[in-house]
Tab-separated table of C-alpha atoms in Angstrom:
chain	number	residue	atom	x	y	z
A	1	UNK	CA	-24.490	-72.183	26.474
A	2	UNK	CA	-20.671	-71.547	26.898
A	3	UNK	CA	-18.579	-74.226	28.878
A	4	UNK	CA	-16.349	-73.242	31.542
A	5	UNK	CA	-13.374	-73.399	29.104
A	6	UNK	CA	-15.214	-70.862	26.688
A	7	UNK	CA	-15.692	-68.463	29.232
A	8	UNK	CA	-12.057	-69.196	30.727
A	9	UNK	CA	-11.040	-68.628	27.008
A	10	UNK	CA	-12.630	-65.399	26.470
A	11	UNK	CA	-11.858	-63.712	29.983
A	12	UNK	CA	-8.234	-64.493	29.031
A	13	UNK	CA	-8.298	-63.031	25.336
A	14	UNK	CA	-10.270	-60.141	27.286
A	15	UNK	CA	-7.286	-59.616	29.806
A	16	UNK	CA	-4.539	-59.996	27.204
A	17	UNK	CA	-6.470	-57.343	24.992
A	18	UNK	CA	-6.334	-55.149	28.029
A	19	UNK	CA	-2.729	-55.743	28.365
A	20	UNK	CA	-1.657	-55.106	25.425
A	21	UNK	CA	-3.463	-52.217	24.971
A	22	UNK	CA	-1.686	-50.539	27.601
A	23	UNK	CA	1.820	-51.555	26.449
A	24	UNK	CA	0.664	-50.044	23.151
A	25	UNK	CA	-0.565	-46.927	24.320
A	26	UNK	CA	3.029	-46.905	26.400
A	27	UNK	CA	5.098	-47.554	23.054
A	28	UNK	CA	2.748	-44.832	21.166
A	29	UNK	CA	3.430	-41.986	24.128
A	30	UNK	CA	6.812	-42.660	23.820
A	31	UNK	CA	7.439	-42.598	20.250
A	32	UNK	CA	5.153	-39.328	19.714
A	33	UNK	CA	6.779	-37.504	22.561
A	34	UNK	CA	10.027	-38.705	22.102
A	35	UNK	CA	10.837	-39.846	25.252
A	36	UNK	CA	10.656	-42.765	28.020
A	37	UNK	CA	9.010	-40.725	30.509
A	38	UNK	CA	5.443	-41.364	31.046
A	39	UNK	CA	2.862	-40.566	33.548
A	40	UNK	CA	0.449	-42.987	34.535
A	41	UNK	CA	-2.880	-40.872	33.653
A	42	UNK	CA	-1.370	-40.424	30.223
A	43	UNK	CA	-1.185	-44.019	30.373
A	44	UNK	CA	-4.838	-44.777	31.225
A	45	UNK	CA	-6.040	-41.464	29.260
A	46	UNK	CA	-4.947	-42.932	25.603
A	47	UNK	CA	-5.500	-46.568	26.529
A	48	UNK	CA	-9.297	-45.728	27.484
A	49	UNK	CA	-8.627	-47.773	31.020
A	50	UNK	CA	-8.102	-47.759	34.426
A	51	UNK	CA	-4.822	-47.090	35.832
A	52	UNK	CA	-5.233	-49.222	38.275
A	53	UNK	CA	-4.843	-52.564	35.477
A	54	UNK	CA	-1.354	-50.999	35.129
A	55	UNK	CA	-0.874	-52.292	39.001
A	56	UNK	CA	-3.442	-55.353	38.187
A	57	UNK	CA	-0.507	-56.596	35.105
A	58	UNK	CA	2.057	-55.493	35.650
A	59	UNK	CA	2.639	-54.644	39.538
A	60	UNK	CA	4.260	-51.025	38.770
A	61	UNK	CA	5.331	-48.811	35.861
A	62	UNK	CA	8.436	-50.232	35.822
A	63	UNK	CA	7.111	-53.549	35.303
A	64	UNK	CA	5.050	-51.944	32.389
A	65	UNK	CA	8.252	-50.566	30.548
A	66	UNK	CA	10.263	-54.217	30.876
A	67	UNK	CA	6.986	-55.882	29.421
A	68	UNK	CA	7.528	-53.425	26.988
A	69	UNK	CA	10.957	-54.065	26.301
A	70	UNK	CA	10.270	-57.845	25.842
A	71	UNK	CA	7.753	-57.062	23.358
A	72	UNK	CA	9.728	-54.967	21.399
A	73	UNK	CA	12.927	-56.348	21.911
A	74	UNK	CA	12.124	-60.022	21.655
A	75	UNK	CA	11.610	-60.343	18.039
A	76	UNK	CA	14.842	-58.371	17.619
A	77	UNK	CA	17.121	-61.427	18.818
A	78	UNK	CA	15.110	-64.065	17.171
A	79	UNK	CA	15.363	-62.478	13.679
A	80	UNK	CA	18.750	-61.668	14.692
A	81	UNK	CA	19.354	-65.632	14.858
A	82	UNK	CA	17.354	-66.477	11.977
A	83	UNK	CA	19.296	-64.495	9.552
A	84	UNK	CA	22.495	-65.993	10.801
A	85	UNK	CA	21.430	-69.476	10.828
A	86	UNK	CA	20.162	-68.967	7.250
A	87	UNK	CA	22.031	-70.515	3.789
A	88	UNK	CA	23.266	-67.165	2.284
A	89	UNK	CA	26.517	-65.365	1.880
A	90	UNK	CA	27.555	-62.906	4.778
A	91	UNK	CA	27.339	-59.520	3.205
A	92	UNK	CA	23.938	-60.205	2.361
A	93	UNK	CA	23.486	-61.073	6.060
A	94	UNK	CA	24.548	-58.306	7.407
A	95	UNK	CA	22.476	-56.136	4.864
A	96	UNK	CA	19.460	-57.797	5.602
A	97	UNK	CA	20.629	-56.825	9.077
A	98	UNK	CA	21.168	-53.437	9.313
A	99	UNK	CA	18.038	-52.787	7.261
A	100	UNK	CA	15.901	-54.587	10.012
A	101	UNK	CA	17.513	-52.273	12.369
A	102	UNK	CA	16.547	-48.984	10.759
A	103	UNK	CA	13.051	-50.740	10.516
A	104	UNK	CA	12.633	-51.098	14.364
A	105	UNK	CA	14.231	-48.402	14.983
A	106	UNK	CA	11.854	-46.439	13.119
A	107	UNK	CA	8.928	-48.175	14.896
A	108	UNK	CA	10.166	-48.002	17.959
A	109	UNK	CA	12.880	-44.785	18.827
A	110	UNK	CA	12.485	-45.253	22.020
A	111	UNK	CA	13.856	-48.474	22.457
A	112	UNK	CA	17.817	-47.791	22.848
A	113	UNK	CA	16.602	-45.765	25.758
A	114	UNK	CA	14.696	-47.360	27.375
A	115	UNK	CA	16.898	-50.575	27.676
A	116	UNK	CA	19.776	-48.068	28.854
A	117	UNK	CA	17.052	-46.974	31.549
A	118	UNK	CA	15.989	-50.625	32.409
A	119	UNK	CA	19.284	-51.543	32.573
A	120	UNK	CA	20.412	-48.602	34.750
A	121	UNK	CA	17.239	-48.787	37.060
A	122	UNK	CA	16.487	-52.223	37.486
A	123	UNK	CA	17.634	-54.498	40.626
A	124	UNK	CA	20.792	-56.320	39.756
A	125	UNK	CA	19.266	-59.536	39.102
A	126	UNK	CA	16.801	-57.632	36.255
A	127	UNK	CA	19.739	-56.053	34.864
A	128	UNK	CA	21.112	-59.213	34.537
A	129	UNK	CA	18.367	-61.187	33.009
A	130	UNK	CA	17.889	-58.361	30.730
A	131	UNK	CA	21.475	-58.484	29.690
A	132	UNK	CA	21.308	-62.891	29.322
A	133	UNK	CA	18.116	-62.097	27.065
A	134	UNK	CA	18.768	-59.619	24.678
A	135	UNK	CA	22.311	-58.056	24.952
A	136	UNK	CA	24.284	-61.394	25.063
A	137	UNK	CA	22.502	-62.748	22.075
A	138	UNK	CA	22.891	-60.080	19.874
A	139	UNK	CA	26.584	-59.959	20.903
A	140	UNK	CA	26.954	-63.839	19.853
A	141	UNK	CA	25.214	-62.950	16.623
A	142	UNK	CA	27.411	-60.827	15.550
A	143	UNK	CA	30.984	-62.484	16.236
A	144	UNK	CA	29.399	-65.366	14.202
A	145	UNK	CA	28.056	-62.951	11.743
A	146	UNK	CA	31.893	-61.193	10.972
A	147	UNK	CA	33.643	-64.551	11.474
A	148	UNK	CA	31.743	-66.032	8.946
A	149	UNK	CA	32.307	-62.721	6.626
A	150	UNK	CA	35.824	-62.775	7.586
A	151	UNK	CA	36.123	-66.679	6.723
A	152	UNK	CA	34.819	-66.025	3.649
A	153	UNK	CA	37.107	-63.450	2.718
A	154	UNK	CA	34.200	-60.841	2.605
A	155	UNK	CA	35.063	-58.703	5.815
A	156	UNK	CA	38.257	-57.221	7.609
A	157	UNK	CA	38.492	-58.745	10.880
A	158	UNK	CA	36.539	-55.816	12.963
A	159	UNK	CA	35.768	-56.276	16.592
A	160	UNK	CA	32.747	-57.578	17.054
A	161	UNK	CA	31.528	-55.877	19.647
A	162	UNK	CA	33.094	-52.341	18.831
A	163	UNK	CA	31.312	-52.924	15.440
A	164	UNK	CA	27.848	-53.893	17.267
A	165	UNK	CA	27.977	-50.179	19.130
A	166	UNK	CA	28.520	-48.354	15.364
A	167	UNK	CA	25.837	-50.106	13.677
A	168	UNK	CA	23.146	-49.711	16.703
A	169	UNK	CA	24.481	-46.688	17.120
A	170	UNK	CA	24.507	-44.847	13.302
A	171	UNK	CA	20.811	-46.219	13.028
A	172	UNK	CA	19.979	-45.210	16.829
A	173	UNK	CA	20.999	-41.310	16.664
A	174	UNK	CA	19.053	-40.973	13.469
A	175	UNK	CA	15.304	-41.529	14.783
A	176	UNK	CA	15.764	-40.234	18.426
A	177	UNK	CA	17.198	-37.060	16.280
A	178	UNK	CA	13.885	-36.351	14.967
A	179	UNK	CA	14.088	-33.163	17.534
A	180	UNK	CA	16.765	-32.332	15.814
A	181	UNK	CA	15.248	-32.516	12.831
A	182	UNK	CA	12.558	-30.128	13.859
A	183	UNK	CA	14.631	-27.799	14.702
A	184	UNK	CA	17.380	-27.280	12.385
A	185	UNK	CA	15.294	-28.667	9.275
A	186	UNK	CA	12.041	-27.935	9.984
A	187	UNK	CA	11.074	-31.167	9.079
A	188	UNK	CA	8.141	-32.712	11.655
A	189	UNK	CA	8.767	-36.016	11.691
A	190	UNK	CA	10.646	-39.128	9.865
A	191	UNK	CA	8.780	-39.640	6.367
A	192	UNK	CA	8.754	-43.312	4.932
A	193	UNK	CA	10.993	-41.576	2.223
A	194	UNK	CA	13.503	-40.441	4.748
A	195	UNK	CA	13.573	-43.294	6.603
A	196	UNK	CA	14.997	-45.121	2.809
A	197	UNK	CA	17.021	-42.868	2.039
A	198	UNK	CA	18.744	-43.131	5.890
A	199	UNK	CA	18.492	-47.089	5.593
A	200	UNK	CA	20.357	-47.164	1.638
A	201	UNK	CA	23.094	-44.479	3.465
A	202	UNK	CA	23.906	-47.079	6.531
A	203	UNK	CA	23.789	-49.717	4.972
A	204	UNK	CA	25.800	-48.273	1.970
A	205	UNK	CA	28.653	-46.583	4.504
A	206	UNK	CA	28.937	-49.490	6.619
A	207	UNK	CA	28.775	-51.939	4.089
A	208	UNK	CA	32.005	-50.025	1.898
A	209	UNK	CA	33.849	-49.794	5.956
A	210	UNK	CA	33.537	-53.388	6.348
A	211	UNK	CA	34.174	-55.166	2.991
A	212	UNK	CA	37.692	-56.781	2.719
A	213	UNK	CA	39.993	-54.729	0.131
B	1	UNK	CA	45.017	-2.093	50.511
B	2	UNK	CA	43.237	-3.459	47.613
B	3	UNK	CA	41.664	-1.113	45.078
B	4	UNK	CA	37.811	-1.104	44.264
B	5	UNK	CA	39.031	-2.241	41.321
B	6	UNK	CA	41.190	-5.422	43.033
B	7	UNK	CA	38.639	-5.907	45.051
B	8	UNK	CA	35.549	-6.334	42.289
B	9	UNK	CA	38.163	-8.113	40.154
B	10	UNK	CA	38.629	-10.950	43.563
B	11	UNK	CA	35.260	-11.130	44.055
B	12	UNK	CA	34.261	-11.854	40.257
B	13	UNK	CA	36.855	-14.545	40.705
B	14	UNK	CA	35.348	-15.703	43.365
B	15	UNK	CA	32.055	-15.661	41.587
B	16	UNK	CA	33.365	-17.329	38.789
B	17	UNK	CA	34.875	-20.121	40.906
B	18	UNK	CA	31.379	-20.855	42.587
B	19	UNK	CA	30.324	-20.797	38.631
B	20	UNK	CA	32.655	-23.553	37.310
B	21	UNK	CA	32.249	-25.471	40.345
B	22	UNK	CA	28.610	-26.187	39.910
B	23	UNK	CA	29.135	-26.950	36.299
B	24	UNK	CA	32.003	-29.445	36.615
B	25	UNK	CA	30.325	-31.123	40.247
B	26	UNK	CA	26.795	-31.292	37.813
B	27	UNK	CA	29.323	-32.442	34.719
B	28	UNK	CA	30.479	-35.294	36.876
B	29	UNK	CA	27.520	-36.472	38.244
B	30	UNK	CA	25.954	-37.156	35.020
B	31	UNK	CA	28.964	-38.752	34.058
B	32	UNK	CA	29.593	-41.451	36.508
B	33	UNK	CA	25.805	-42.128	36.903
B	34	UNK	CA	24.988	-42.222	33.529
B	35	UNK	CA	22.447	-39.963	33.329
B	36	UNK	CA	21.135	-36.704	32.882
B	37	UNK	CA	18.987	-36.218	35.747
B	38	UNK	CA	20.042	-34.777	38.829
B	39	UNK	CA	19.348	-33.351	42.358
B	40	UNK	CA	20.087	-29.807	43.686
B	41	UNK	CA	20.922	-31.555	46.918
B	42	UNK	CA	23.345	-34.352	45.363
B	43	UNK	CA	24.711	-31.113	43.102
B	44	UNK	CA	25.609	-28.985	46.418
B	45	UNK	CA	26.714	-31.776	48.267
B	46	UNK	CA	29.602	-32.438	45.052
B	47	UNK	CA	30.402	-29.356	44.471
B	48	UNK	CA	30.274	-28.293	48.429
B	49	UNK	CA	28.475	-25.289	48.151
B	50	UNK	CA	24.805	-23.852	48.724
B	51	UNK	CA	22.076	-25.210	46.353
B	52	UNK	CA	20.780	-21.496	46.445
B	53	UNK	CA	23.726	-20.622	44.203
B	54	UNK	CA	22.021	-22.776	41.398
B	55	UNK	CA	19.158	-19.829	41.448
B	56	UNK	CA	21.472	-16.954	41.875
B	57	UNK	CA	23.763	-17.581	38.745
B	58	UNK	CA	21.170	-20.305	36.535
B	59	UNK	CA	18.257	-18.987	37.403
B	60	UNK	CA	16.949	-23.073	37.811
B	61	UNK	CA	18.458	-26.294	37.087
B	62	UNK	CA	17.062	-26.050	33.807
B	63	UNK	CA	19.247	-22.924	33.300
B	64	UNK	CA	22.174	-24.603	34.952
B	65	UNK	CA	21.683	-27.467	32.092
B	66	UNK	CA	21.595	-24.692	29.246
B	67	UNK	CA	24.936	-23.689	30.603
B	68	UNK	CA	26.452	-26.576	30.695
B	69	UNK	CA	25.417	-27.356	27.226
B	70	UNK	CA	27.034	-24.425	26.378
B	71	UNK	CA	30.329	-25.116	28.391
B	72	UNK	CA	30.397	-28.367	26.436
B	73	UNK	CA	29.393	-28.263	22.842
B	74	UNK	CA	30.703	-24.641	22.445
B	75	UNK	CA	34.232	-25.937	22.167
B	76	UNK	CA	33.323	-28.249	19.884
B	77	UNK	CA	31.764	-25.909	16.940
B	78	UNK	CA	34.812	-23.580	17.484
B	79	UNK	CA	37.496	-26.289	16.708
B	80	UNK	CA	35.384	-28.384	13.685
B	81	UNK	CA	35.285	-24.564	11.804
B	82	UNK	CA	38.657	-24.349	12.288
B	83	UNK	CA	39.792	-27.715	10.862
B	84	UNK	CA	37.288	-26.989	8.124
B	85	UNK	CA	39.030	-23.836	7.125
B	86	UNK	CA	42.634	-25.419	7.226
B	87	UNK	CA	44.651	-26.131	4.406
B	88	UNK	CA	44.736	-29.789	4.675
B	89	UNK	CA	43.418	-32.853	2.725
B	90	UNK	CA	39.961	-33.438	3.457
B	91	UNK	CA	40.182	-36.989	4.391
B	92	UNK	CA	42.912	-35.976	6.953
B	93	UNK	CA	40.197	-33.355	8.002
B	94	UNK	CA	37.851	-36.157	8.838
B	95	UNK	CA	39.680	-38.538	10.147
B	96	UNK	CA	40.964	-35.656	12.811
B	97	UNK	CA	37.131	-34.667	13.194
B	98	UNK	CA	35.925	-38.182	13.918
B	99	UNK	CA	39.001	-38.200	16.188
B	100	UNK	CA	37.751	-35.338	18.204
B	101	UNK	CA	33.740	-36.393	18.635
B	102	UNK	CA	35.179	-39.839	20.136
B	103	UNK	CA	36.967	-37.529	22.462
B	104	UNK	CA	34.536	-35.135	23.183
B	105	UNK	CA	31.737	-38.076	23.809
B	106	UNK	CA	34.962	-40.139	26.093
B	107	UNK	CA	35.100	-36.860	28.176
B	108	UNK	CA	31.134	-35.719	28.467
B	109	UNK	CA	29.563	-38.967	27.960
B	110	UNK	CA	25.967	-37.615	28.424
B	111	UNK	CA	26.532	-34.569	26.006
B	112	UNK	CA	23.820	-35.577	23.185
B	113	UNK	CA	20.906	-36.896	25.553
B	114	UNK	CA	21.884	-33.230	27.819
B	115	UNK	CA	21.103	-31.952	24.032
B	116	UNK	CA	18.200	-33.561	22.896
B	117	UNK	CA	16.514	-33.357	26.430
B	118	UNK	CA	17.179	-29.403	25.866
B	119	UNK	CA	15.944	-29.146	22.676
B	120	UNK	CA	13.115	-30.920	23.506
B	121	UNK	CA	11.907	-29.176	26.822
B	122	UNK	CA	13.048	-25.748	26.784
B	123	UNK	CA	11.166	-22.927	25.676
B	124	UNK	CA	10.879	-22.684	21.671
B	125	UNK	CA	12.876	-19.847	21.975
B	126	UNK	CA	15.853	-21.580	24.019
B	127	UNK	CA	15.497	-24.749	21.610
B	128	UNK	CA	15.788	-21.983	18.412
B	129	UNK	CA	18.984	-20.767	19.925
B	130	UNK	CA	20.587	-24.067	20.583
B	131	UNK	CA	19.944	-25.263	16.953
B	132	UNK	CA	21.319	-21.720	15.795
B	133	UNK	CA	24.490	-21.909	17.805
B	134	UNK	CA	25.628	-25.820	17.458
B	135	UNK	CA	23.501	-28.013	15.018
B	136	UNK	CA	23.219	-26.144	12.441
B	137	UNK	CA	27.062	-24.703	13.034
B	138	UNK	CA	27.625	-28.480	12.941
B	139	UNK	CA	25.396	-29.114	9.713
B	140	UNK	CA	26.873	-26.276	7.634
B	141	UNK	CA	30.505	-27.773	8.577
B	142	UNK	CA	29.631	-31.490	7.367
B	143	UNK	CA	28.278	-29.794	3.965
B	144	UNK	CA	31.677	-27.864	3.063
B	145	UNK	CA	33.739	-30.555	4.306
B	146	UNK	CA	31.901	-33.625	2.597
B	147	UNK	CA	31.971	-31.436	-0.680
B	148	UNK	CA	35.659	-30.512	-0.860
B	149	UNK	CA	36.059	-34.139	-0.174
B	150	UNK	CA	33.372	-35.052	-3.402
B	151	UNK	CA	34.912	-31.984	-5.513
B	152	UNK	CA	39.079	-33.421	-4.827
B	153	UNK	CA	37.381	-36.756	-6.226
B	154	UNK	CA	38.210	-38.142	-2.652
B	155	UNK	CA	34.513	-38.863	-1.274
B	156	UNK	CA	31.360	-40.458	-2.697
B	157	UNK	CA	29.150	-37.874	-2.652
B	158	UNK	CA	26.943	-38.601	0.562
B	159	UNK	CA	24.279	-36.411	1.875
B	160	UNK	CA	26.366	-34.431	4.462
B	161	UNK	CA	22.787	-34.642	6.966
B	162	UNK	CA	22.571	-38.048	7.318
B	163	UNK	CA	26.370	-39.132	7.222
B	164	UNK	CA	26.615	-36.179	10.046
B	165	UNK	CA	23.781	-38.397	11.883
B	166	UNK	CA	25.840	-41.549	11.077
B	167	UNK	CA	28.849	-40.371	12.523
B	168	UNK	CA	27.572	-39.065	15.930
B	169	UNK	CA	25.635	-41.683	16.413
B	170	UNK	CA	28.501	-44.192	15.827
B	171	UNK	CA	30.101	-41.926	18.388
B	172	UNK	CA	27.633	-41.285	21.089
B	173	UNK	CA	26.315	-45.073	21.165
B	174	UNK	CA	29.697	-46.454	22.504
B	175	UNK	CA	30.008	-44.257	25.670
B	176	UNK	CA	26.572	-44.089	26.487
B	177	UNK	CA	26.256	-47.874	26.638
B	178	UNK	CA	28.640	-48.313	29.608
B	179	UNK	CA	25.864	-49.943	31.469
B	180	UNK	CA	25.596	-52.690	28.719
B	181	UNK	CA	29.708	-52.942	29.195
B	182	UNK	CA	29.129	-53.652	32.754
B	183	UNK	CA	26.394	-55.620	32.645
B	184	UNK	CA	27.566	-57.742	29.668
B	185	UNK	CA	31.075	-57.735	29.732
B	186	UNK	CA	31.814	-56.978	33.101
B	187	UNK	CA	34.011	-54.399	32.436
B	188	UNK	CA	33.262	-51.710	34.996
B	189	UNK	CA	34.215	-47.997	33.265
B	190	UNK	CA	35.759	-47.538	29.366
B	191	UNK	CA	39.559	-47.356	29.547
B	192	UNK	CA	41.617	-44.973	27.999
B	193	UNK	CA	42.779	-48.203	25.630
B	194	UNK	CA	39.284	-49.083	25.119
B	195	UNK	CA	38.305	-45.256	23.819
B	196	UNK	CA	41.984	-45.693	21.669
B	197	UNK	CA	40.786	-49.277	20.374
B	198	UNK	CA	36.933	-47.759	19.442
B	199	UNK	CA	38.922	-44.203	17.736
B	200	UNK	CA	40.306	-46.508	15.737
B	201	UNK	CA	37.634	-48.619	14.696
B	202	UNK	CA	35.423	-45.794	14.180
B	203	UNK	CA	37.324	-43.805	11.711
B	204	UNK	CA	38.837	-46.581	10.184
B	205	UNK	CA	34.835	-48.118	9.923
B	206	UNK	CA	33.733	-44.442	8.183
B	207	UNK	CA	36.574	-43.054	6.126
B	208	UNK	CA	36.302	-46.795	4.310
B	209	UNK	CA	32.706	-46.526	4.124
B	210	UNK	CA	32.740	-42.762	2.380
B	211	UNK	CA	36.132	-42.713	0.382
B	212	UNK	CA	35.314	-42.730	-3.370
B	213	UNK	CA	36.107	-45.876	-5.000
């Protein structure tokens, strides 16, 4: 017979499954349709559940899509400081880096967005936690990142934060292009093998713009 | 008296005046809000004028979005084919390219979402004639210029697709993160010094990154 701790434990590992189901069916919408607008029957349609435990988790949609921003931001800034706490020469660093970042952005194209949109839409004090959690810290990361290249006689002294916006950015506009792609190429979505070849072309250009003469 | 002629000639000015105006009020709303959604009633009120003059010259405000996209990125095709075909060093071709998409992405901050939203939601007709008449004007242009640049033993040889991604991206990221500026380092709007301090970095960042060694 299960003790009231059992049963405690397994309605909990039931409501997290539920949970996360729906944040993955969110992140799945988004990256097939390429966007950050979903509807909530969409929602409940591919995560085979009741709208309503959208309300029941995570009081609104917009509570959904910051739940889903911590999840897929989260592990960002924690690899982020990892790297850069690690016993290893900068350049190698920041490779390890910008790969990483052509990795989730790969996984996840929607995210830029949809921290531009959180950011944009949330109350102030959101904004603001959303900024302490994720934007700050990667901005830290990086000044320690080039200082330490620069110290080392690796780097020219860049702007840290100017050179933040070019990496996000060159990796960014590549998978939220895959319209583009479709279009112009007639190619229907990012292969494995494109997604390498963009990653050795970043890392490759920015690598050669940042390197000390 | 005015002649027919004066007369159809004042009123097509007039016309055209009641054009522009909606384009520029529409061009300014998604600039200072950041976005690229917008209201026929916040449209009218800017430009001061009836929202039923959206219908009679766009035919919707999806129409009045095709438009601008063609108001905006029209420019932009004409003036990168003419740098291509002048007599000039490539890497001063670049550098005066790069120059110009920092620019264009200062002035119309919203210009590649505007695009990809179009691309993605209009008709596949509409989305056909978008790619015809600016990526893959945009495409072709990267591929002549990136091979002069290989052939005068100037540039690695890079494919011209993804360093075109690369660059825009680079580009676009900086101007459409003014929300993370505000939020992060409360600075409240990109200066002119700031866009003159990120031209800079950027082309200094890229023509590093692709010269030949």
């Amino acid at each position: 017979m299960a003790t009231n701790g059992q049963k405690l434990a397994s309605a909990n590992e039931a409501q997290s499954g539920a949970r996360e189901q729906l944040l993955e069916a969110a992140s799945q919408i988004m990256r097939e349709g390429d966007t950050i607008d979903l509807s909530l029957s969409e929602l409940s349609l591919r995560a085979g559940l009741n709208s309503a435990l959208v309300k029941y988790y995570f009081g609104n949609k917009n509570g959904l899509m910051l739940a889903l921003l911590d999840r897929d931001m989260g592990k960002i800034v924690v690899e982020l400081n990892a790297l850069v706490a690690k016993d290893m020469p900068p350049e190698e660093k920041l490779r390890r880096h910008i790969s990483g970042v052509i990795d989730t952005y790969y996984t996840f194209p929607y995210l830029n967005r949809l921290m531009m949109r959180m950011v944009r839409d949330a109350a102030p004090i959101e904004a603001a936690r959303i900024a302490e959690r994720y934007l700050k810290p990667l901005s830290d990361a990086y000044e320690v990142l080039i200082e330490e290249g620069v110290k080392a006689g690796k780097f020219r002294p860049v702007d840290p934060q100017l050179f933040y916006f070019s990496v996000t950015g060159a990796a960014d506009r590549f998978f939220s292009a895959r319209l583009v792609l479709r279009h112009c190429y007639d190619q229907h979505d990012i292969s494995p093998e494109m997604r390498d070849a963009y990653r050795e072309h970043t890392i490759e250009l920015i690598m050669r713009g940042l390197l000390a003469d």
